[in-house]
PDB file of C-alpha atoms in Angstrom:
ATOM      1  CA  UNK A 143      41.877  46.505 180.888  1.00 87.00           C
ATOM      2  CA  UNK A 144      44.192  49.220 182.167  1.00 95.00           C
ATOM      3  CA  UNK A 145      47.121  50.219 179.982  1.00 97.00           C
ATOM      4  CA  UNK A 146      50.074  52.514 180.595  1.00 98.00           C
ATOM      5  CA  UNK A 147      51.598  54.103 177.507  1.00 98.00           C
ATOM      6  CA  UNK A 148      54.970  55.818 177.758  1.00 98.00           C
ATOM      7  CA  UNK A 149      56.578  58.415 175.549  1.00 98.00           C
ATOM      8  CA  UNK A 150      59.573  60.721 175.545  1.00 97.00           C
ATOM      9  CA  UNK A 151      62.582  58.435 175.617  1.00 97.00           C
ATOM     10  CA  UNK A 152      65.562  58.916 173.365  1.00 97.00           C
ATOM     11  CA  UNK A 153      69.213  59.766 173.016  1.00 98.00           C
ATOM     12  CA  UNK A 154      70.724  62.787 174.698  1.00 98.00           C
ATOM     13  CA  UNK A 155      74.197  64.062 175.494  1.00 98.00           C
ATOM     14  CA  UNK A 156      75.468  64.238 179.041  1.00 98.00           C
ATOM     15  CA  UNK A 157      74.142  67.346 180.730  1.00 98.00           C
ATOM     16  CA  UNK A 158      71.017  67.391 178.628  1.00 98.00           C
ATOM     17  CA  UNK A 159      67.383  66.855 179.498  1.00 98.00           C
ATOM     18  CA  UNK A 160      64.512  64.555 178.642  1.00 98.00           C
ATOM     19  CA  UNK A 161      60.925  64.392 179.772  1.00 98.00           C
ATOM     20  CA  UNK A 162      59.107  61.084 180.037  1.00 98.00           C
ATOM     21  CA  UNK A 163      55.333  60.855 180.045  1.00 98.00           C
ATOM     22  CA  UNK A 164      53.073  57.965 180.970  1.00 98.00           C
ATOM     23  CA  UNK A 165      49.328  57.999 180.455  1.00 98.00           C
ATOM     24  CA  UNK A 166      46.990  55.462 181.984  1.00 97.00           C
ATOM     25  CA  UNK A 167      43.856  54.529 180.088  1.00 97.00           C
ATOM     26  CA  UNK A 168      41.139  51.922 180.081  1.00 96.00           C
ATOM     27  CA  UNK A 169      38.787  50.821 182.808  1.00 95.00           C
ATOM     28  CA  UNK A 170      40.166  52.959 185.626  1.00 96.00           C
ATOM     29  CA  UNK A 171      38.482  53.368 188.962  1.00 96.00           C
ATOM     30  CA  UNK A 172      41.229  55.211 190.802  1.00 96.00           C
ATOM     31  CA  UNK A 173      45.003  55.494 190.795  1.00 97.00           C
ATOM     32  CA  UNK A 174      47.117  55.446 193.900  1.00 97.00           C
ATOM     33  CA  UNK A 175      50.900  55.734 193.637  1.00 98.00           C
ATOM     34  CA  UNK A 176      52.540  56.328 190.255  1.00 98.00           C
ATOM     35  CA  UNK A 177      56.231  56.030 189.643  1.00 98.00           C
ATOM     36  CA  UNK A 178      59.185  55.351 187.415  1.00 98.00           C
ATOM     37  CA  UNK A 179      61.615  52.465 187.563  1.00 98.00           C
ATOM     38  CA  UNK A 180      64.665  51.799 185.440  1.00 98.00           C
ATOM     39  CA  UNK A 181      66.771  48.825 184.497  1.00 98.00           C
ATOM     40  CA  UNK A 182      70.230  48.966 183.011  1.00 97.00           C
ATOM     41  CA  UNK A 183      71.752  45.927 181.277  1.00 92.00           C
ATOM     42  CA  UNK A 184      72.894  43.355 183.799  1.00 93.00           C
ATOM     43  CA  UNK A 185      71.381  45.227 186.722  1.00 96.00           C
ATOM     44  CA  UNK A 186      68.266  44.916 188.838  1.00 97.00           C
ATOM     45  CA  UNK A 187      65.277  47.119 188.238  1.00 97.00           C
ATOM     46  CA  UNK A 188      65.352  50.035 190.649  1.00 98.00           C
ATOM     47  CA  UNK A 189      62.931  52.692 191.768  1.00 98.00           C
ATOM     48  CA  UNK A 190      63.764  56.097 190.337  1.00 98.00           C
ATOM     49  CA  UNK A 191      60.902  58.180 191.680  1.00 98.00           C
ATOM     50  CA  UNK A 192      57.347  57.812 192.862  1.00 98.00           C
ATOM     51  CA  UNK A 193      54.497  60.123 193.736  1.00 98.00           C
ATOM     52  CA  UNK A 194      51.440  59.371 195.829  1.00 98.00           C
ATOM     53  CA  UNK A 195      47.905  60.390 195.039  1.00 95.00           C
ATOM     54  CA  UNK A 196      48.350  63.178 197.581  1.00 93.00           C
ATOM     55  CA  UNK A 197      51.524  64.464 195.931  1.00 95.00           C
ATOM     56  CA  UNK A 198      54.148  63.045 198.275  1.00 98.00           C
ATOM     57  CA  UNK A 199      57.366  62.362 196.341  1.00 98.00           C
ATOM     58  CA  UNK A 200      60.273  59.995 196.813  1.00 98.00           C
ATOM     59  CA  UNK A 201      63.469  59.815 194.771  1.00 98.00           C
ATOM     60  CA  UNK A 202      66.420  57.525 194.497  1.00 98.00           C
ATOM     61  CA  UNK A 203      69.499  59.170 195.954  1.00 98.00           C
ATOM     62  CA  UNK A 204      71.225  58.927 192.590  1.00 98.00           C
ATOM     63  CA  UNK A 205      68.690  61.218 190.904  1.00 98.00           C
ATOM     64  CA  UNK A 206      67.727  63.542 193.734  1.00 98.00           C
ATOM     65  CA  UNK A 207      68.102  67.156 192.701  1.00 98.00           C
ATOM     66  CA  UNK A 208      68.213  66.301 189.001  1.00 98.00           C
ATOM     67  CA  UNK A 209      64.901  64.553 188.323  1.00 98.00           C
ATOM     68  CA  UNK A 210      61.405  65.776 189.096  1.00 98.00           C
ATOM     69  CA  UNK A 211      58.304  63.606 189.169  1.00 98.00           C
ATOM     70  CA  UNK A 212      54.853  65.107 188.756  1.00 98.00           C
ATOM     71  CA  UNK A 213      51.358  63.987 187.866  1.00 98.00           C
ATOM     72  CA  UNK A 214      48.193  65.312 186.341  1.00 97.00           C
ATOM     73  CA  UNK A 215      45.329  63.456 187.935  1.00 95.00           C
ATOM     74  CA  UNK A 216      42.789  64.818 185.461  1.00 95.00           C
ATOM     75  CA  UNK A 217      44.796  63.233 182.645  1.00 96.00           C
ATOM     76  CA  UNK A 218      45.827  60.093 184.564  1.00 97.00           C
ATOM     77  CA  UNK A 219      49.366  60.951 183.558  1.00 98.00           C
ATOM     78  CA  UNK A 220      52.696  60.919 185.355  1.00 98.00           C
ATOM     79  CA  UNK A 221      55.815  62.722 184.155  1.00 98.00           C
ATOM     80  CA  UNK A 222      59.512  62.451 184.841  1.00 98.00           C
ATOM     81  CA  UNK A 223      61.563  65.528 184.061  1.00 98.00           C
ATOM     82  CA  UNK A 224      65.201  64.481 183.812  1.00 98.00           C
ATOM     83  CA  UNK A 225      67.819  67.228 183.896  1.00 98.00           C
ATOM     84  CA  UNK A 226      71.606  67.151 184.084  1.00 98.00           C
ATOM     85  CA  UNK A 227      71.604  63.655 182.664  1.00 98.00           C
ATOM     86  CA  UNK A 228      74.625  61.444 183.168  1.00 98.00           C
ATOM     87  CA  UNK A 229      75.783  58.363 181.243  1.00 98.00           C
ATOM     88  CA  UNK A 230      74.941  56.255 184.286  1.00 97.00           C
ATOM     89  CA  UNK A 231      71.286  57.230 183.809  1.00 98.00           C
ATOM     90  CA  UNK A 232      71.236  55.101 180.657  1.00 98.00           C
ATOM     91  CA  UNK A 233      68.561  52.440 181.102  1.00 98.00           C
ATOM     92  CA  UNK A 234      65.122  51.314 180.086  1.00 98.00           C
ATOM     93  CA  UNK A 235      62.627  53.322 182.073  1.00 98.00           C
ATOM     94  CA  UNK A 236      59.319  51.756 183.074  1.00 98.00           C
ATOM     95  CA  UNK A 237      56.229  53.547 184.238  1.00 98.00           C
ATOM     96  CA  UNK A 238      54.343  51.999 187.130  1.00 98.00           C
ATOM     97  CA  UNK A 239      50.917  52.737 188.545  1.00 98.00           C
ATOM     98  CA  UNK A 240      48.901  51.205 191.347  1.00 98.00           C
ATOM     99  CA  UNK A 241      45.401  51.141 189.938  1.00 97.00           C
ATOM    100  CA  UNK A 242      41.977  50.048 191.052  1.00 97.00           C
ATOM    101  CA  UNK A 243      40.041  49.056 187.980  1.00 95.00           C
ATOM    102  CA  UNK A 244      36.477  50.217 187.598  1.00 94.00           C
ATOM    103  CA  UNK A 245      34.029  48.022 189.526  1.00 91.00           C
ATOM    104  CA  UNK A 246      36.926  46.344 191.344  1.00 93.00           C
ATOM    105  CA  UNK A 247      37.736  46.577 195.030  1.00 94.00           C
ATOM    106  CA  UNK A 248      41.410  45.698 194.612  1.00 96.00           C
ATOM    107  CA  UNK A 249      44.484  47.698 193.652  1.00 97.00           C
ATOM    108  CA  UNK A 250      47.210  46.127 191.537  1.00 96.00           C
ATOM    109  CA  UNK A 251      50.386  47.143 189.748  1.00 96.00           C
ATOM    110  CA  UNK A 252      50.395  48.027 186.065  1.00 97.00           C
ATOM    111  CA  UNK A 253      53.492  48.645 183.951  1.00 98.00           C
ATOM    112  CA  UNK A 254      54.323  50.633 180.871  1.00 98.00           C
ATOM    113  CA  UNK A 255      56.098  49.141 177.894  1.00 97.00           C
ATOM    114  CA  UNK A 256      59.492  50.644 178.725  1.00 98.00           C
ATOM    115  CA  UNK A 257      61.350  53.574 177.201  1.00 98.00           C
ATOM    116  CA  UNK A 258      65.017  53.532 176.261  1.00 98.00           C
ATOM    117  CA  UNK A 259      66.982  56.472 177.608  1.00 98.00           C
ATOM    118  CA  UNK A 260      70.555  56.700 176.391  1.00 98.00           C
ATOM    119  CA  UNK A 261      72.938  59.359 177.653  1.00 98.00           C
ATOM    120  CA  UNK A 262      76.131  59.704 175.678  1.00 97.00           C
ATOM    121  CA  UNK A 263      79.407  61.081 176.982  1.00 92.00           C
TER     122      UNK A 263
END
């Protein structure tokens, strides 16, 4: 099956930076949109950023200007560069990809395992 494996989470001081990576592997036919979501304790999961197969990007207002999403289609990998981090960015970050599996005609959502990002003040 298709798997998304995340890396790059950790602890950082306010104002610092982190870079998250998410690599898709397995029986992949094609990948449409890839993105990052986050969930803080007691809150709903929210979209942070997404990028289409054509490179069109969307960001949550709360991260616009600070975060940058990118992808490497040859590596089936999406990245989230997080700069000027704030304590309110603290959350578990989940990678998401809309993937058509090999030999399938349907796209479906796949999710990474989640990465803890903690920003201290």
